[in-house]
Coordinates of C-alpha atoms in Angstrom, one line a residue:
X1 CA 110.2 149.9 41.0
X2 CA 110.9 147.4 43.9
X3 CA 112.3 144.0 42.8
X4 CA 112.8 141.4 45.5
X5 CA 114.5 138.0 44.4
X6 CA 114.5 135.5 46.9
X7 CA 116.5 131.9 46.2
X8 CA 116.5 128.8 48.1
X9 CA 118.2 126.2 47.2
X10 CA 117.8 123.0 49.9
X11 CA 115.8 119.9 49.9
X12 CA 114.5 121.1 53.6
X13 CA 111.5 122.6 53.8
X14 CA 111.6 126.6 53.6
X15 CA 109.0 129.8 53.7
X16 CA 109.4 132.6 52.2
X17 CA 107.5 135.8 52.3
X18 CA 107.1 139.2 50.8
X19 CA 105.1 142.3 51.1
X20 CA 104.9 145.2 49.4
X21 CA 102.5 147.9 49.3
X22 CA 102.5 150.5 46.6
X23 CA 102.5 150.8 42.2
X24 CA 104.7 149.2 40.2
X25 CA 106.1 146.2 42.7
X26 CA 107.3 143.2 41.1
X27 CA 108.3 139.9 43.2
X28 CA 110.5 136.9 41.6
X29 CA 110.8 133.6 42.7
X30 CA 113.5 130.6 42.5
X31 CA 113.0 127.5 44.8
X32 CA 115.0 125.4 42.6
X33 CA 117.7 122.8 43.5
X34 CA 119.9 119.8 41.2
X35 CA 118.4 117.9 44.1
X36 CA 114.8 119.5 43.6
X37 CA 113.8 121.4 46.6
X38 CA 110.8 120.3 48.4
X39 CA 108.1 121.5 51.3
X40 CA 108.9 125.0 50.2
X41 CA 106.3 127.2 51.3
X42 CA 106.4 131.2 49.5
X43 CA 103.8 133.6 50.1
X44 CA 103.5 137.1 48.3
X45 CA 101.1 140.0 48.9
X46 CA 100.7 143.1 46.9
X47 CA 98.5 146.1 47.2
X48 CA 98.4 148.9 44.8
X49 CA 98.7 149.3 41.0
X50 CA 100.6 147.9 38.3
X51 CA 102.4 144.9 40.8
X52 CA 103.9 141.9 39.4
X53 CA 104.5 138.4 41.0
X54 CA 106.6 137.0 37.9
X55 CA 107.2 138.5 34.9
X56 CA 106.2 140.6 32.3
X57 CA 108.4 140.2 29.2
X58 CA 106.5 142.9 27.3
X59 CA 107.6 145.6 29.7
X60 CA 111.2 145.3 29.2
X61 CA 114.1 143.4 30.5
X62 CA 113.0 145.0 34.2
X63 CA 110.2 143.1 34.5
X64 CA 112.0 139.8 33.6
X65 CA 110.8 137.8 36.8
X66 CA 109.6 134.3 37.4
X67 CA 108.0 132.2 40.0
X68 CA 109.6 128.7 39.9
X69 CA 110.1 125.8 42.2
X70 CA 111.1 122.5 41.7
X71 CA 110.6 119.1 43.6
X72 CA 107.7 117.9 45.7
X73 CA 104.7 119.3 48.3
X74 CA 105.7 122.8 46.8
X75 CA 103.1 125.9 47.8
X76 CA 103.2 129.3 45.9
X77 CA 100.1 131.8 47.6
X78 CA 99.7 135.5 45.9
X79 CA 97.5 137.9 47.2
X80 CA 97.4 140.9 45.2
X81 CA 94.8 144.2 45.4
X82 CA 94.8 146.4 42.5
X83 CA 95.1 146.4 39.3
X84 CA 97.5 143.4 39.3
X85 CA 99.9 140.1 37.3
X86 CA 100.5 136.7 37.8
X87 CA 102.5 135.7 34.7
X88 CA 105.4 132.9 34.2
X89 CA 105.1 130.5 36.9
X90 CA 106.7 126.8 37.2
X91 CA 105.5 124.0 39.2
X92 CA 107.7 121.2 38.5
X93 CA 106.9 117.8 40.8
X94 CA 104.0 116.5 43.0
X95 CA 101.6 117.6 45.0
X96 CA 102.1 121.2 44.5
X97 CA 100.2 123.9 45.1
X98 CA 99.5 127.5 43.7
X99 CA 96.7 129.6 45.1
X100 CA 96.0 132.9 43.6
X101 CA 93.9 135.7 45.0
X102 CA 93.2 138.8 43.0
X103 CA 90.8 141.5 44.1
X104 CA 90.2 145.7 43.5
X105 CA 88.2 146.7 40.9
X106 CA 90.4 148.9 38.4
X107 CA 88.2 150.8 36.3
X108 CA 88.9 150.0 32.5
X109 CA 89.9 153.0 30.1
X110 CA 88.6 150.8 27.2
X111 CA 86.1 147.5 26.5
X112 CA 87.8 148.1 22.9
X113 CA 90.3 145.6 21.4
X114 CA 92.2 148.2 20.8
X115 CA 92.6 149.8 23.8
X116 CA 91.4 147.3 26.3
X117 CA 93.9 146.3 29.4
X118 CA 93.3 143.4 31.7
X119 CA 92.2 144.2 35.6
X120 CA 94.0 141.1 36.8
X121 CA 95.8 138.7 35.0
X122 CA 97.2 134.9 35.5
X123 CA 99.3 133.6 32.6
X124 CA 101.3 131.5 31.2
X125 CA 101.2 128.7 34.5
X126 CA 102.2 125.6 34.4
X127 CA 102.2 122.8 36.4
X128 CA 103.9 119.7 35.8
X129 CA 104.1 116.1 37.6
X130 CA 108.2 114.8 37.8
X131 CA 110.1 111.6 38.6
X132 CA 110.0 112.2 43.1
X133 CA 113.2 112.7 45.0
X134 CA 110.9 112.2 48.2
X135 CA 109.5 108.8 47.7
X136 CA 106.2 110.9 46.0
X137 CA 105.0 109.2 43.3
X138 CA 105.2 110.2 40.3
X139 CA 102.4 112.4 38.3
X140 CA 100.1 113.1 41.9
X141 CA 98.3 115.8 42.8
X142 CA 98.7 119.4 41.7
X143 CA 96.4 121.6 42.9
X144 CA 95.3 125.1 41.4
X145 CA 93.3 127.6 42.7
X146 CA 92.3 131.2 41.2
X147 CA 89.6 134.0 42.3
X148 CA 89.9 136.8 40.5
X149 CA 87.0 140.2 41.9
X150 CA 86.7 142.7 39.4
X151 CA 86.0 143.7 35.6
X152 CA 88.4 142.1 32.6
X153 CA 89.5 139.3 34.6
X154 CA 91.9 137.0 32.9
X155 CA 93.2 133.4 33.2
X156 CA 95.3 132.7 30.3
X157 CA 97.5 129.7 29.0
X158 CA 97.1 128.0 31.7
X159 CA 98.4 123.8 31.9
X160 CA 98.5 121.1 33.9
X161 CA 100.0 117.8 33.4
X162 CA 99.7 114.3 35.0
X163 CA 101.8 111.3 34.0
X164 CA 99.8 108.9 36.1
X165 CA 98.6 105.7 34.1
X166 CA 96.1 104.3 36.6
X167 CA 93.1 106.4 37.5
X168 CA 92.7 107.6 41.3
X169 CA 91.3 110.3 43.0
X170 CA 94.6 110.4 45.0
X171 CA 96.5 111.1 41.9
X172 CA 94.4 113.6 40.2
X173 CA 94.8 117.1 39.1
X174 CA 92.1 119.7 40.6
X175 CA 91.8 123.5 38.5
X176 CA 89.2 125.5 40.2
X177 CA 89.1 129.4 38.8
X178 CA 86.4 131.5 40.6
X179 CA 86.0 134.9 37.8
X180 CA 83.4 138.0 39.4
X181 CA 82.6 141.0 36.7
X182 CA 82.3 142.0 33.6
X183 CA 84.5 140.8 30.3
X184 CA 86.5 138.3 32.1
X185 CA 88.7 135.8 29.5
X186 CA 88.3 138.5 28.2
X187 CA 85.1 138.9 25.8
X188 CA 85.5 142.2 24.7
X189 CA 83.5 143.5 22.0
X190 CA 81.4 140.4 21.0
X191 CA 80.6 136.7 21.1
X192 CA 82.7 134.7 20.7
X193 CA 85.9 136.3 20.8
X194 CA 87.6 135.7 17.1
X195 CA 90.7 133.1 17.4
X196 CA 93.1 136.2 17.5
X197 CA 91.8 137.9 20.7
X198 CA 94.9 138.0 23.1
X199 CA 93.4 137.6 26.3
X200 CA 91.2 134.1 25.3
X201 CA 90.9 132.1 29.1
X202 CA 92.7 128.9 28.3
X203 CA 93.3 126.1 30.6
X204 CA 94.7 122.7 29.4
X205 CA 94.8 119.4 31.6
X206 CA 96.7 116.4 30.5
X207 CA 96.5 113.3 32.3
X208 CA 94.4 111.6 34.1
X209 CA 91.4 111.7 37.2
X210 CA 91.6 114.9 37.4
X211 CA 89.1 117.7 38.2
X212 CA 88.2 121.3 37.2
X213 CA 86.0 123.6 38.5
X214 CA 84.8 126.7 36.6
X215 CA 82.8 129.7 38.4
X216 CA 82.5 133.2 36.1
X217 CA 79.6 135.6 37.2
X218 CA 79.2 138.4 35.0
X219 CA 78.6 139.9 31.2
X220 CA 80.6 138.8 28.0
X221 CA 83.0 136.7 30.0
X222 CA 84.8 133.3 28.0
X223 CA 86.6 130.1 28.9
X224 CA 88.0 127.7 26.6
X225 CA 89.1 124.1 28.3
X226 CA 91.1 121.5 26.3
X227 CA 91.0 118.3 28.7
X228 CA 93.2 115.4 27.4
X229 CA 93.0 112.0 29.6
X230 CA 90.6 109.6 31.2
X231 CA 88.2 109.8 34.3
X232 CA 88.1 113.8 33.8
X233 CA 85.5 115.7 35.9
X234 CA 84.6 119.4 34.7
X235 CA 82.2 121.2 36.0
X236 CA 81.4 124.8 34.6
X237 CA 79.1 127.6 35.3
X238 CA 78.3 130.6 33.9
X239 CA 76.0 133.8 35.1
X240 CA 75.1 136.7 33.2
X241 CA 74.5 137.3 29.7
X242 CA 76.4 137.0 26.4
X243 CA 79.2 134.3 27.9
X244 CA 81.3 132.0 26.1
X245 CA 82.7 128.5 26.9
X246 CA 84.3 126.2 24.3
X247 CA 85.7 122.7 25.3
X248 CA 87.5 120.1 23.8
X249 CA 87.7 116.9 25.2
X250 CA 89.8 113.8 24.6
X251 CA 89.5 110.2 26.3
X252 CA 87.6 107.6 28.4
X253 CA 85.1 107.7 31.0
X254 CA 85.5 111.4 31.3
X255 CA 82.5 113.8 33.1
X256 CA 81.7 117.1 31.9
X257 CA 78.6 119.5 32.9
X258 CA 77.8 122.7 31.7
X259 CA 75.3 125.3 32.8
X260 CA 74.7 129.1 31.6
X261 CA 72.4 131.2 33.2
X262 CA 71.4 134.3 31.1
X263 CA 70.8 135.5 27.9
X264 CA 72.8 135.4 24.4
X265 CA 75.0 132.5 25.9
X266 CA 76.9 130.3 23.1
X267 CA 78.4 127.0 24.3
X268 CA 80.9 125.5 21.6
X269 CA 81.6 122.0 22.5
X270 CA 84.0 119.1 20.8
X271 CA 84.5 115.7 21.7
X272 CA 87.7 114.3 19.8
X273 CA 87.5 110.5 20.8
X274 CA 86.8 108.3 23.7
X275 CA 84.2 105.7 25.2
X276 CA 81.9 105.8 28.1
X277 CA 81.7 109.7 28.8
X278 CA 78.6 111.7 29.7
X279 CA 78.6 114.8 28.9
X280 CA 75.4 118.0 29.9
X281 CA 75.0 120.8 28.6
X282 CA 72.5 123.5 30.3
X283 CA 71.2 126.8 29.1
X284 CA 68.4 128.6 30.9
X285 CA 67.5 132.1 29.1
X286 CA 66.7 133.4 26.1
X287 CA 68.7 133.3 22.5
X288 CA 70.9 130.9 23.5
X289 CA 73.3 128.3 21.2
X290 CA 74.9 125.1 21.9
X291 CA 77.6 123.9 18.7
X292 CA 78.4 120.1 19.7
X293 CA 80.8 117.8 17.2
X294 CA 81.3 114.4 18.4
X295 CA 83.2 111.4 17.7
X296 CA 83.4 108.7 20.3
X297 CA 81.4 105.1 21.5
X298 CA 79.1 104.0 24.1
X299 CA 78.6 108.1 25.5
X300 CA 75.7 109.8 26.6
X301 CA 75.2 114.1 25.7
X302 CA 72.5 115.4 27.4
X303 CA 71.1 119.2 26.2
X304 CA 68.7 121.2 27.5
X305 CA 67.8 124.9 27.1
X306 CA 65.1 126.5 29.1
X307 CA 63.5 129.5 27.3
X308 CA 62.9 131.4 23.7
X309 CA 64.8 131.3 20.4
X310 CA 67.3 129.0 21.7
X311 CA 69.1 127.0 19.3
X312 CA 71.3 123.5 19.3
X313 CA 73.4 122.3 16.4
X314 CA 74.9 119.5 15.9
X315 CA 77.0 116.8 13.9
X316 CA 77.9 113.2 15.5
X317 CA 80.3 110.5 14.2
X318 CA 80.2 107.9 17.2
X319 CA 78.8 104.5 17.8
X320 CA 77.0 103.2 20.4
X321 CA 75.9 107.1 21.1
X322 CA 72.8 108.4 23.0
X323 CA 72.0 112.0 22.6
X324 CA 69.1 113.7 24.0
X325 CA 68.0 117.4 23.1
X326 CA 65.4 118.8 25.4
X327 CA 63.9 122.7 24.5
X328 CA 61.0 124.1 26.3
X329 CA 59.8 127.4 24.9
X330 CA 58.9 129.3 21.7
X331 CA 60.9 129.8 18.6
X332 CA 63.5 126.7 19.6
X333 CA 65.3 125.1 17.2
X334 CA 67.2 122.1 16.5
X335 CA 69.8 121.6 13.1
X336 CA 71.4 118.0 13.0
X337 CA 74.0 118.6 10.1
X338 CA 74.7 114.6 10.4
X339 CA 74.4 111.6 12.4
X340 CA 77.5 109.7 10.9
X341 CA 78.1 106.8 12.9
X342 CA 78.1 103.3 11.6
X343 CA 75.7 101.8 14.0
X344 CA 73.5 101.7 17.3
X345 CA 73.3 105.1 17.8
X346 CA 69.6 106.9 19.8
X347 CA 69.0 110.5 18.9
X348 CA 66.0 112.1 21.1
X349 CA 64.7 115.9 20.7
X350 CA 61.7 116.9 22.9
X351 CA 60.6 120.4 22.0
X352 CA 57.9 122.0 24.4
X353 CA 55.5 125.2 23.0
X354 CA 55.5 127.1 19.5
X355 CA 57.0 127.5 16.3
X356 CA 59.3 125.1 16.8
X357 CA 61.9 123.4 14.3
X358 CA 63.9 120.3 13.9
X359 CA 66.4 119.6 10.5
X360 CA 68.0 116.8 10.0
X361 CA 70.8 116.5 7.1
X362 CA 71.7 112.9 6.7
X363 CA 71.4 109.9 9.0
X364 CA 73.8 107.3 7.8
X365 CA 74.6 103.9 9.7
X366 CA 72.5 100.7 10.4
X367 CA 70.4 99.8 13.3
X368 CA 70.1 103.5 14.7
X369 CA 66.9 104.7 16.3
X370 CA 65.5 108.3 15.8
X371 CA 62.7 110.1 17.8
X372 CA 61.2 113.8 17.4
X373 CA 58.7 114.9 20.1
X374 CA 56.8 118.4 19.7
X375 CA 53.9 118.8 22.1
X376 CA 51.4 120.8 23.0
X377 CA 51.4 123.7 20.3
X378 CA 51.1 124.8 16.3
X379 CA 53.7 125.6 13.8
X380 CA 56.0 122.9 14.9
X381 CA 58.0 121.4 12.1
X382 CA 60.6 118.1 11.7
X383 CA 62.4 118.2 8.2
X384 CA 65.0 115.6 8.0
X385 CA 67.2 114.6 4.8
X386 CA 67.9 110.9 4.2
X387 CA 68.2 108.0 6.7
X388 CA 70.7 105.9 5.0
X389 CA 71.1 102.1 5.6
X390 CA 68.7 99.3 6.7
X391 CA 67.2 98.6 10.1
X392 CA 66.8 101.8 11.5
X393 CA 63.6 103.0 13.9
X394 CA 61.9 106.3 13.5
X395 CA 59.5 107.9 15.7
X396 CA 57.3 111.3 15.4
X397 CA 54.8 112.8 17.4
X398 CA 53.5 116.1 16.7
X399 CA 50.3 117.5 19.3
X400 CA 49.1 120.7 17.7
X401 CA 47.9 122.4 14.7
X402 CA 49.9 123.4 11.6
X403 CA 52.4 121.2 12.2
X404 CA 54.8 119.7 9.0
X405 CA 56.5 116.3 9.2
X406 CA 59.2 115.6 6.1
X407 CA 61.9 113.5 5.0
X408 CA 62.8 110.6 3.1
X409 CA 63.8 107.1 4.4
X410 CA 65.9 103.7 2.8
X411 CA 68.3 106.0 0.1
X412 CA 71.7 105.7 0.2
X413 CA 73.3 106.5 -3.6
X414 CA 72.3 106.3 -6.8
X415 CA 71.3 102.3 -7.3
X416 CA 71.5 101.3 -3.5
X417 CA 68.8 101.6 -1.3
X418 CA 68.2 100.6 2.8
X419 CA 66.1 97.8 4.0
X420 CA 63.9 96.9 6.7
X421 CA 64.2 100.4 8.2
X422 CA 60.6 101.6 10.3
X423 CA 58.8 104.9 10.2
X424 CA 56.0 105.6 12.9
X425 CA 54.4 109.0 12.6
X426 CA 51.3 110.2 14.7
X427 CA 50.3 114.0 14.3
X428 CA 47.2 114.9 16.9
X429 CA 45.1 117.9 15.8
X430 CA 44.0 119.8 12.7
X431 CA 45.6 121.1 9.6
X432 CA 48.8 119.0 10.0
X433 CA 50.6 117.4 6.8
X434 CA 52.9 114.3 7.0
X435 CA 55.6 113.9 3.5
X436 CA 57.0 110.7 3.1
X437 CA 59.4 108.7 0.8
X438 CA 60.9 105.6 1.2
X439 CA 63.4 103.6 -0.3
X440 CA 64.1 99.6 -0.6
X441 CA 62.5 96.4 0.3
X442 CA 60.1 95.6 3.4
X443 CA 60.4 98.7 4.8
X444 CA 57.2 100.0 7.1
X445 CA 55.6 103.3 7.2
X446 CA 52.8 103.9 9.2
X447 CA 50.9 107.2 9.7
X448 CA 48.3 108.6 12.3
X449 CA 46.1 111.7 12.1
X450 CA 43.5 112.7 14.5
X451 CA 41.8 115.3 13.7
X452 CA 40.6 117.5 10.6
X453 CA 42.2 119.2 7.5
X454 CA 44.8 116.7 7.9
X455 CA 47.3 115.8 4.7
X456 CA 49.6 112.7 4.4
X457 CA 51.5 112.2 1.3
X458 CA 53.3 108.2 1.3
X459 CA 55.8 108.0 -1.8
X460 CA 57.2 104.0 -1.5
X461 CA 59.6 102.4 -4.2
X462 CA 61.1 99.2 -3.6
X463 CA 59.4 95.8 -3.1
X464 CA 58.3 94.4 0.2
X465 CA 57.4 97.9 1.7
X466 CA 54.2 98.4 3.2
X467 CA 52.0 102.1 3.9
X468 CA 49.2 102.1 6.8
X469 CA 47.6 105.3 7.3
X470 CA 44.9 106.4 9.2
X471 CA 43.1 109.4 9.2
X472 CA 39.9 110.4 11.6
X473 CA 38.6 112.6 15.1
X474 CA 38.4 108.9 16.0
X475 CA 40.8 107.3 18.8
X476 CA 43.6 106.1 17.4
X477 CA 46.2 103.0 18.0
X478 CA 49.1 103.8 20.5
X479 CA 52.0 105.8 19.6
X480 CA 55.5 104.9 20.5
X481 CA 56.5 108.4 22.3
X482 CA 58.9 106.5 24.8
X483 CA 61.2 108.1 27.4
X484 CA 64.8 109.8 26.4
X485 CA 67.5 107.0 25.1
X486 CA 68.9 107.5 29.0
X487 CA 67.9 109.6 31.6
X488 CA 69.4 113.1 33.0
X489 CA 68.6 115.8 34.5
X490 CA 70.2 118.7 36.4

């Protein structure tokens, strides 16, 4: 084994280089000063098996190595072919820089938990905005940059940190991992990985304005982001089939779009808190599933998936929210555990084709508008649960045959009831059946059928309310179907 330590210890600015070319290499790094060094420049390059640039705690006190450097305008580049580490590097100041390039294709013994072992590996890095020595300010500018080529790719426990308060692009943050082949995160074995899998891709940003960009092109690959601050921008996109991303995000103003490409794709997404965020969310394949929990005001979430069986779930607890779900295909399905806010939220699903579902639990809040498109097919169905609370808009349009529309309106608890809440249901074609019950005082109901072997059942209790239903091959009034609460696209 070859161990190369190289120190430096001045506030000048410094390079320093090392090659080595062979198995079982391992390069450490100190640009550290009481004064914090800055404008250091080191560059490392490894070819062969089994090389390290940092450390490895697991393989013994040998391999106890580290990358560090301290200060600002730092720049740490490792280019490494074979089967290769980056683990324990420290980026302490501003406008540093750490640029990883991993390549060779190291043919896995095992896919198995048990005996899987990573291709190439980043972990454990963290950057980390401090108080200038150089007139820098303080929290600006960290750049990372990651492209792993090969099978079992992983970027693990990665973290970046900016103190900044204001919100600039000249101050922000910028993650962008490029992963090509098979199992990278890694997803070994199934999808998701469970919350114990070792090698999970983690990458954590705290601060502000800053930017990530995702790019993994393969089978059974995962990322997991946890972004914490305001005027975010993530971007993440996935190729292949069976991927996994799961984000958490946290704060104002903050950008997020995800796309998948492929089959068997799961996108897990939370939003903790925050106000005027948009957030996307693309699938385009078959048997795909997007889990989105949401808290939050005045946000848009935009979903879309473009083929069969696809499915999104969802439970929301904001104000002021618009979410739109758009599915075009067969077998699509939407489940709505709750819409929780208090108020003035739009919910909008569009489902395109056959055999289509929609369930919605419980809709609590006031002044909340609902509306459930299905066009153009049979066996399309919208159940929903209660919609609690008073002056709230529903809005249904089915276009088909065999199509089932159910749910109750106006109840809250046992002895209160919602008022002045609207239902508008139009159903065009034969053999479809509209359930109704509604709850309180002067709330509307009003049903259209064009068609034949149509069925509408109107159950009303409360005073004030009033039923219109109409029934016929014969043209009928104008239906709300209105555009999405906001409009997106990709």
């Amino acid at each position: 084994m070859k161990n190369i330590l190289i120190m430096s210890c001045s506030v000048l600015a410094l390079t320093a280089a090392t090659a080595h070319a062979g198995n079982f290499n391992q390069s450490e790094l100190q640009q550290i000063s009481p004064l914090s060094g800055s404008g250091n420049n080191a560059v490392i390059s490894q070819s062969g098996d089994l090389n390290i640039a940092g450390s490895d705690g697991a393989l013994g006190a040998n391999y106890s190595g580290k990358l560090r450097q301290n200060g600002d305008m730092n720049d740490i580049n490792v280019d490494q072919d074979g089967h290769e580490m980056v683990r324990d590097v420290r980026q302490v100041g501003n406008f540093s820089k750490l640029d990883v390039n991993q390549t060779g294709n190291y043919a896995p013994a095992s896919t198995t938990p048990s005996g899987f072992v990573p291709n190439h590996r980043v972990w454990n890095v963290k950057q980390k905005s401090a108080a200038s020595s150089t007139g820098v300010a303080s929290g600006d500018a960290n750049d990372l940059d990651i492209d792993q080529i090969g099978e079992q790719n992983v970027v693990a426990s990665v973290y970046q940190n900016n103190t900044m308060t204001a919100h600039s692009s000249a101050t922000k943050n910028v993650a962008v991992i490029r992963q090509d082949g098979k199992w990278n995160g890694a997803n070994r074995g199934s999808v998701p990985p469970g919350p114990a899998a070792p090698h999970g891709a983690r990458l954590v940003q705290d601060g502000h304005s800053n930017d990530t960009n995702v790019n993994q092109a393969g089978e059974r690959n995962n990322f997991r982001l946890v972004s914490k601050g305001n005027s975010n921008i993530i971007d993440l996109d996935q190729t292949g089939n069976e991927n996994y991303t799961r984000s958490t995000l946290k704060g104002d103003a903050n950008v997020a779009t995800y796309i998948q490409s492929g089959d068997s794709n799961d996108i897990l997404s939370t939003l903790n808190s925050g106000s005027n965020f948009q957030l996307k969310m693309g699938q385009w394949g078959n048997s795909n599933s997007v889990d989105f929990a949401g808290a939050g005001s005045n946000g848009n979430i935009y979903m879309e998936q473009r083929g069969a069986t696809n499915s999104v779930t969802a439970n929301s607890s904001g104000v002021d929210q618009h979410i739109a779900i758009k599915q075009e295909g067969d077998g699509n399905s939407v489940d709505i555990a709750g819409l929780n806010g208090p108020a003035i939220n739009k919910f909008y699903v569009l489902q395109d084709t056959n055999d289509n579902t929609v369930t919605v639990g419980t809709v609590d809040g006031s002044y909340n508008r609902l509306e459930f498109i299905q066009t153009g097919a049979h066996n399309n169905t919208v159940d929903w649960g209660d919609v609690n609370g008073s002056n709230n808009k529903l809005f249904f349009t089915q276009d088909g045959e065999g199509n089932l529309i159910e749910g109750r309106v106006g109840k809250i608890s046992a002895g209160k009831t919602g008022n002045s809440n609207r239902m508008q249901i139009s159903q065009l074609g034969n053999l479809n059946t509209t359930y109704a019950n509604v709850d309180g005082n002067n709330n509307t109901i009003q049903v259209q059928q064009g068609g034949d072997s149509n069925m509408v059942d109107v159950s009303q209790n409360g005073n004030g309310n009033s039923a219109n239903v109409m029934q016929g091959a014969a043209p009928l009034p104008a239906i709300h179907t209105g555009a999405a609460p906001f409009s997106q696209s990709f």
